Amino acid sequence: MDFETLVRWLLRDPVAVAPDLLGAVLTHTTPEGTVGVRLTEVEAYRGHRDSDHPDPGSHSYNGRTPRNEVMWGPPGHLYVYFTYGMHFCANVVCGPAGSSSGCLLRAGEIVEGIDLARSRRSAARRDADLARGPARLAQALSIGRDDNGATLDGASFRLEPPAHRAAGVLSGPRVGVAGEGGSADYLWRFWLPGEPSVSTYRAAKPRPARG
DNA sequence: AGATCGATTCCCT
DNA sequence: GGGAATCGATCTG
């Protein structure tokens, strides 16, 4: 899919984009080689212009800051943030420019460059653990500070949406989101059933994402 | 200027 | 199941 088409595909509410991202393949090419991950778990973070009231769980909830700047930009870019003093996590920016929406990439299955991914993730005991969890996924793909704002145009990062919308998508509360944003009103974590790469933490009973 | 705590992971029990 | 590691963005005074 060319970049222009991808941008159009991302130009929607993140709660609609997130389940559609399941099965998509994100690849990152570096001088070391290429690693590709098939997404199995994502979370939606809704910005200010995409809905009547903003998402209390989002980094952009309190407005524009240097850290969340990229989220306010156009879709088709990576929003990468640093957390717990040691981890990076990656989002796909979606929705129109000015909306500050994104989808956090929580887990996936390595489908390309597995040896390189293993070398970056020596702590992983099983291949299913290589990109199980957002910081692990970022490490397997070597996503770091410098990749904040990177374009998904295929130069270094490429995002290929799935040929068909995934069936049987499950949803539940988002992980690590405290307060209102973590309540049953925000079942914006989406994952594929039966995937060993989906992170273990389950905050509540999963339910079908679409009726 | 100082305190707080996080969209986490790993290792130990 | 629990605690440590580790640092910078954001908030408070």
GROMACS .gro file of C-alpha atoms (C1' of nucleotides) in nm:
model
  237
    1MET     CA    1   0.000   0.000   0.000
    2ASP     CA    2   0.142   0.339  -0.095
    3PHE     CA    3   0.185   0.607   0.168
    4GLU     CA    4  -0.099   0.825   0.045
    5THR     CA    5  -0.342   0.534   0.070
    6LEU     CA    6  -0.208   0.444   0.413
    7VAL     CA    7  -0.262   0.799   0.537
    8ARG     CA    8  -0.622   0.787   0.414
    9TRP     CA    9  -0.670   0.454   0.590
   10LEU     CA   10  -0.538   0.603   0.915
   11LEU     CA   11  -0.748   0.917   0.882
   12ARG     CA   12  -1.017   0.789   1.117
   13ASP     CA   13  -1.104   0.770   1.484
   14PRO     CA   14  -0.836   0.563   1.663
   15VAL     CA   15  -1.103   0.337   1.814
   16ALA     CA   16  -1.191   0.237   1.457
   17VAL     CA   17  -0.830   0.216   1.341
   18ALA     CA   18  -0.700   0.007   1.633
   19PRO     CA   19  -0.887  -0.320   1.561
   20ASP     CA   20  -0.813  -0.278   1.192
   21LEU     CA   21  -0.441  -0.267   1.272
   22LEU     CA   22  -0.451  -0.624   1.403
   23GLY     CA   23  -0.273  -0.841   1.149
   24ALA     CA   24  -0.090  -0.545   0.996
   25VAL     CA   25   0.285  -0.582   0.952
   26LEU     CA   26   0.525  -0.311   1.067
   27THR     CA   27   0.883  -0.340   0.941
   28HIS     CA   28   1.190  -0.142   1.039
   29THR     CA   29   1.502  -0.153   0.825
   30THR     CA   30   1.835  -0.048   0.974
   31PRO     CA   31   2.196  -0.112   0.870
   32GLU     CA   32   2.167  -0.431   1.076
   33GLY     CA   33   1.881  -0.562   0.865
   34THR     CA   34   1.503  -0.573   0.860
   35VAL     CA   35   1.269  -0.690   1.134
   36GLY     CA   36   0.896  -0.723   1.073
   37VAL     CA   37   0.620  -0.770   1.329
   38ARG     CA   38   0.260  -0.877   1.271
   39LEU     CA   39   0.050  -0.683   1.520
   40THR     CA   40  -0.162  -0.888   1.759
   41GLU     CA   41  -0.248  -0.633   2.031
   42VAL     CA   42  -0.304  -0.258   2.016
   43GLU     CA   43  -0.469   0.018   2.219
   44ALA     CA   44  -0.652   0.329   2.100
   45TYR     CA   45  -0.582   0.673   2.250
   46ARG     CA   46  -0.831   0.930   2.132
   47GLY     CA   47  -0.732   1.291   2.087
   48HIS     CA   48  -0.915   1.616   2.111
   49ARG     CA   49  -1.066   1.667   1.769
   50ASP     CA   50  -1.186   1.312   1.714
   51SER     CA   51  -1.470   1.317   1.963
   52ASP     CA   52  -1.692   1.534   2.179
   53HIS     CA   53  -1.482   1.478   2.485
   54PRO     CA   54  -1.114   1.387   2.497
   55ASP     CA   55  -0.961   1.069   2.633
   56PRO     CA   56  -0.842   1.099   2.996
   57GLY     CA   57  -0.599   0.812   2.937
   58SER     CA   58  -0.410   0.983   2.657
   59HIS     CA   59  -0.074   1.156   2.684
   60SER     CA   60  -0.235   1.444   2.494
   61TYR     CA   61  -0.524   1.486   2.739
   62ASN     CA   62  -0.372   1.795   2.902
   63GLY     CA   63  -0.286   1.960   2.575
   64ARG     CA   64   0.012   2.003   2.350
   65THR     CA   65   0.357   1.953   2.505
   66PRO     CA   66   0.702   1.895   2.357
   67ARG     CA   67   0.671   1.529   2.443
   68ASN     CA   68   0.337   1.462   2.271
   69GLU     CA   69   0.394   1.706   1.984
   70VAL     CA   70   0.403   1.433   1.718
   71MET     CA   71   0.055   1.312   1.813
   72TRP     CA   72  -0.087   1.646   1.703
   73GLY     CA   73   0.064   1.614   1.361
   74PRO     CA   74  -0.063   1.429   1.053
   75PRO     CA   75  -0.126   1.052   1.052
   76GLY     CA   76   0.124   0.802   0.917
   77HIS     CA   77   0.400   0.880   1.166
   78LEU     CA   78   0.538   0.710   1.475
   79TYR     CA   79   0.491   0.864   1.819
   80VAL     CA   80   0.764   0.718   2.039
   81TYR     CA   81   0.783   0.793   2.411
   82PHE     CA   82   1.027   0.701   2.687
   83THR     CA   83   0.894   0.559   3.013
   84TYR     CA   84   1.006   0.408   3.344
   85GLY     CA   85   1.350   0.549   3.281
   86MET     CA   86   1.438   0.263   3.049
   87HIS     CA   87   1.169   0.171   2.799
   88PHE     CA   88   1.043   0.303   2.468
   89CYS     CA   89   0.692   0.246   2.332
   90ALA     CA   90   0.559   0.320   1.985
   91ASN     CA   91   0.227   0.451   1.857
   92VAL     CA   92   0.091   0.494   1.508
   93VAL     CA   93  -0.045   0.848   1.483
   94CYS     CA   94  -0.393   0.848   1.330
   95GLY     CA   95  -0.688   1.080   1.283
   96PRO     CA   96  -0.656   1.420   1.115
   97ALA     CA   97  -0.377   1.665   1.197
   98GLY     CA   98  -0.469   1.851   1.513
   99SER     CA   99  -0.659   1.561   1.665
  100SER     CA  100  -0.373   1.406   1.871
  101SER     CA  101  -0.496   1.050   1.834
  102GLY     CA  102  -0.284   0.738   1.817
  103CYS     CA  103  -0.269   0.362   1.855
  104LEU     CA  104  -0.017   0.207   2.094
  105LEU     CA  105   0.149  -0.104   1.952
  106ARG     CA  106   0.135  -0.346   2.242
  107ALA     CA  107   0.239  -0.681   2.096
  108GLY     CA  108   0.305  -0.879   1.782
  109GLU     CA  109   0.457  -1.183   1.620
  110ILE     CA  110   0.796  -1.150   1.452
  111VAL     CA  111   0.748  -1.249   1.088
  112GLU     CA  112   1.076  -1.123   0.941
  113GLY     CA  113   1.434  -1.101   1.068
  114ILE     CA  114   1.375  -1.324   1.367
  115ASP     CA  115   1.746  -1.383   1.428
  116LEU     CA  116   1.809  -1.009   1.449
  117ALA     CA  117   1.509  -0.972   1.679
  118ARG     CA  118   1.644  -1.250   1.900
  119SER     CA  119   1.981  -1.078   1.924
  120ARG     CA  120   1.812  -0.758   2.039
  121ARG     CA  121   1.594  -0.940   2.288
  122SER     CA  122   1.830  -1.183   2.456
  123ALA     CA  123   1.611  -1.195   2.767
  124ALA     CA  124   1.328  -1.355   2.571
  125ARG     CA  125   1.298  -1.725   2.641
  126ARG     CA  126   1.049  -1.803   2.367
  127ASP     CA  127   0.998  -1.646   2.026
  128ALA     CA  128   0.646  -1.550   2.136
  129ASP     CA  129   0.808  -1.322   2.396
  130LEU     CA  130   1.016  -1.126   2.144
  131ALA     CA  131   0.749  -0.862   2.090
  132ARG     CA  132   0.509  -0.943   2.372
  133GLY     CA  133   0.453  -0.608   2.542
  134PRO     CA  134   0.497  -0.256   2.404
  135ALA     CA  135   0.855  -0.198   2.521
  136ARG     CA  136   0.958  -0.543   2.401
  137LEU     CA  137   0.806  -0.477   2.060
  138ALA     CA  138   0.998  -0.150   2.038
  139GLN     CA  139   1.321  -0.321   2.137
  140ALA     CA  140   1.277  -0.605   1.888
  141LEU     CA  141   1.233  -0.350   1.609
  142SER     CA  142   1.503  -0.118   1.747
  143ILE     CA  143   1.264   0.173   1.793
  144GLY     CA  144   1.408   0.446   2.012
  145ARG     CA  145   1.420   0.816   2.085
  146ASP     CA  146   1.541   0.910   1.736
  147ASP     CA  147   1.243   0.738   1.576
  148ASN     CA  148   0.987   0.974   1.730
  149GLY     CA  149   0.808   1.133   1.435
  150ALA     CA  150   0.942   0.884   1.181
  151THR     CA  151   0.733   0.849   0.866
  152LEU     CA  152   0.574   0.518   0.770
  153ASP     CA  153   0.650   0.578   0.403
  154GLY     CA  154   0.869   0.274   0.350
  155ALA     CA  155   1.206   0.449   0.363
  156SER     CA  156   1.292   0.301   0.701
  157PHE     CA  157   0.956   0.211   0.849
  158ARG     CA  158   0.677   0.051   0.653
  159LEU     CA  159   0.324  -0.036   0.767
  160GLU     CA  160   0.123  -0.282   0.564
  161PRO     CA  161  -0.242  -0.313   0.673
  162PRO     CA  162  -0.395  -0.660   0.665
  163ALA     CA  163  -0.557  -0.781   0.343
  164HIS     CA  164  -0.876  -0.850   0.536
  165ARG     CA  165  -1.012  -0.711   0.860
  166ALA     CA  166  -0.930  -0.959   1.137
  167ALA     CA  167  -1.214  -1.180   1.261
  168GLY     CA  168  -1.291  -1.253   1.625
  169VAL     CA  169  -1.118  -0.943   1.762
  170LEU     CA  170  -1.148  -0.917   2.142
  171SER     CA  171  -1.145  -0.600   2.351
  172GLY     CA  172  -1.101  -0.495   2.712
  173PRO     CA  173  -0.976  -0.214   2.935
  174ARG     CA  174  -0.641  -0.062   2.850
  175VAL     CA  175  -0.334  -0.175   3.042
  176GLY     CA  176  -0.180   0.053   3.300
  177VAL     CA  177  -0.433   0.331   3.250
  178ALA     CA  178  -0.556   0.454   3.588
  179GLY     CA  179  -0.878   0.635   3.671
  180GLU     CA  180  -1.163   0.705   3.434
  181GLY     CA  181  -0.959   0.619   3.126
  182GLY     CA  182  -0.914   0.265   3.251
  183SER     CA  183  -1.282   0.209   3.319
  184ALA     CA  184  -1.530  -0.008   3.135
  185ASP     CA  185  -1.627   0.303   2.938
  186TYR     CA  186  -1.297   0.277   2.755
  187LEU     CA  187  -1.259  -0.080   2.631
  188TRP     CA  188  -1.001   0.035   2.381
  189ARG     CA  189  -0.750  -0.245   2.405
  190PHE     CA  190  -0.791  -0.483   2.112
  191TRP     CA  191  -0.622  -0.815   2.049
  192LEU     CA  192  -0.641  -1.128   1.837
  193PRO     CA  193  -0.772  -1.445   2.003
  194GLY     CA  194  -0.537  -1.735   2.064
  195GLU     CA  195  -0.214  -1.547   1.999
  196PRO     CA  196   0.080  -1.643   2.223
  197SER     CA  197   0.234  -1.299   2.167
  198VAL     CA  198  -0.053  -1.115   2.337
  199SER     CA  199   0.064  -0.986   2.674
  200THR     CA  200  -0.057  -1.182   2.972
  201TYR     CA  201  -0.216  -0.906   3.173
  202ARG     CA  202  -0.594  -0.918   3.148
  203ALA     CA  203  -0.774  -0.652   3.348
  204ALA     CA  204  -1.125  -0.777   3.284
  205LYS     CA  205  -1.332  -1.024   3.088
  206PRO     CA  206  -1.268  -0.988   2.719
  207ARG     CA  207  -1.563  -0.922   2.496
  208PRO     CA  208  -1.611  -0.916   2.121
  209ALA     CA  209  -1.501  -0.588   1.970
  210ARG     CA  210  -1.789  -0.573   1.724
  211GLY     CA  211  -2.136  -0.698   1.770
  212DA     C1'  212   1.396   2.385   4.231
  213DG     C1'  213   1.222   1.961   4.413
  214DA     C1'  214   0.894   1.580   4.414
  215DT     C1'  215   0.628   1.245   4.182
  216DC     C1'  216   0.526   0.864   3.904
  217DG     C1'  217   0.469   0.644   3.471
  218DA     C1'  218   0.056   0.353   2.809
  219DT     C1'  219   0.703  -0.157   3.173
  220DT     C1'  220   1.007  -0.549   3.213
  221DC     C1'  221   1.276  -0.871   3.457
  222DC     C1'  222   1.400  -1.162   3.823
  223DC     C1'  223   1.313  -1.360   4.258
  224DT     C1'  224   1.011  -1.615   4.581
  225DG     C1'  225   0.267  -1.224   4.327
  226DG     C1'  226   0.602  -0.862   4.450
  227DG     C1'  227   0.976  -0.539   4.413
  228DA     C1'  228   1.366  -0.311   4.183
  229DA     C1'  229   1.566  -0.061   3.809
  230DT     C1'  230   1.593   0.415   3.622
  231DC     C1'  231   1.508   0.907   3.421
  232DG     C1'  232   1.266   1.269   3.231
  233DA     C1'  233   0.815   1.498   3.151
  234DT     C1'  234   0.503   1.726   3.413
  235DC     C1'  235   0.327   1.935   3.820
  236DT     C1'  236   0.365   2.197   4.249
  237DG     C1'  237   0.539   2.551   4.544
   0.00000   0.00000   0.00000
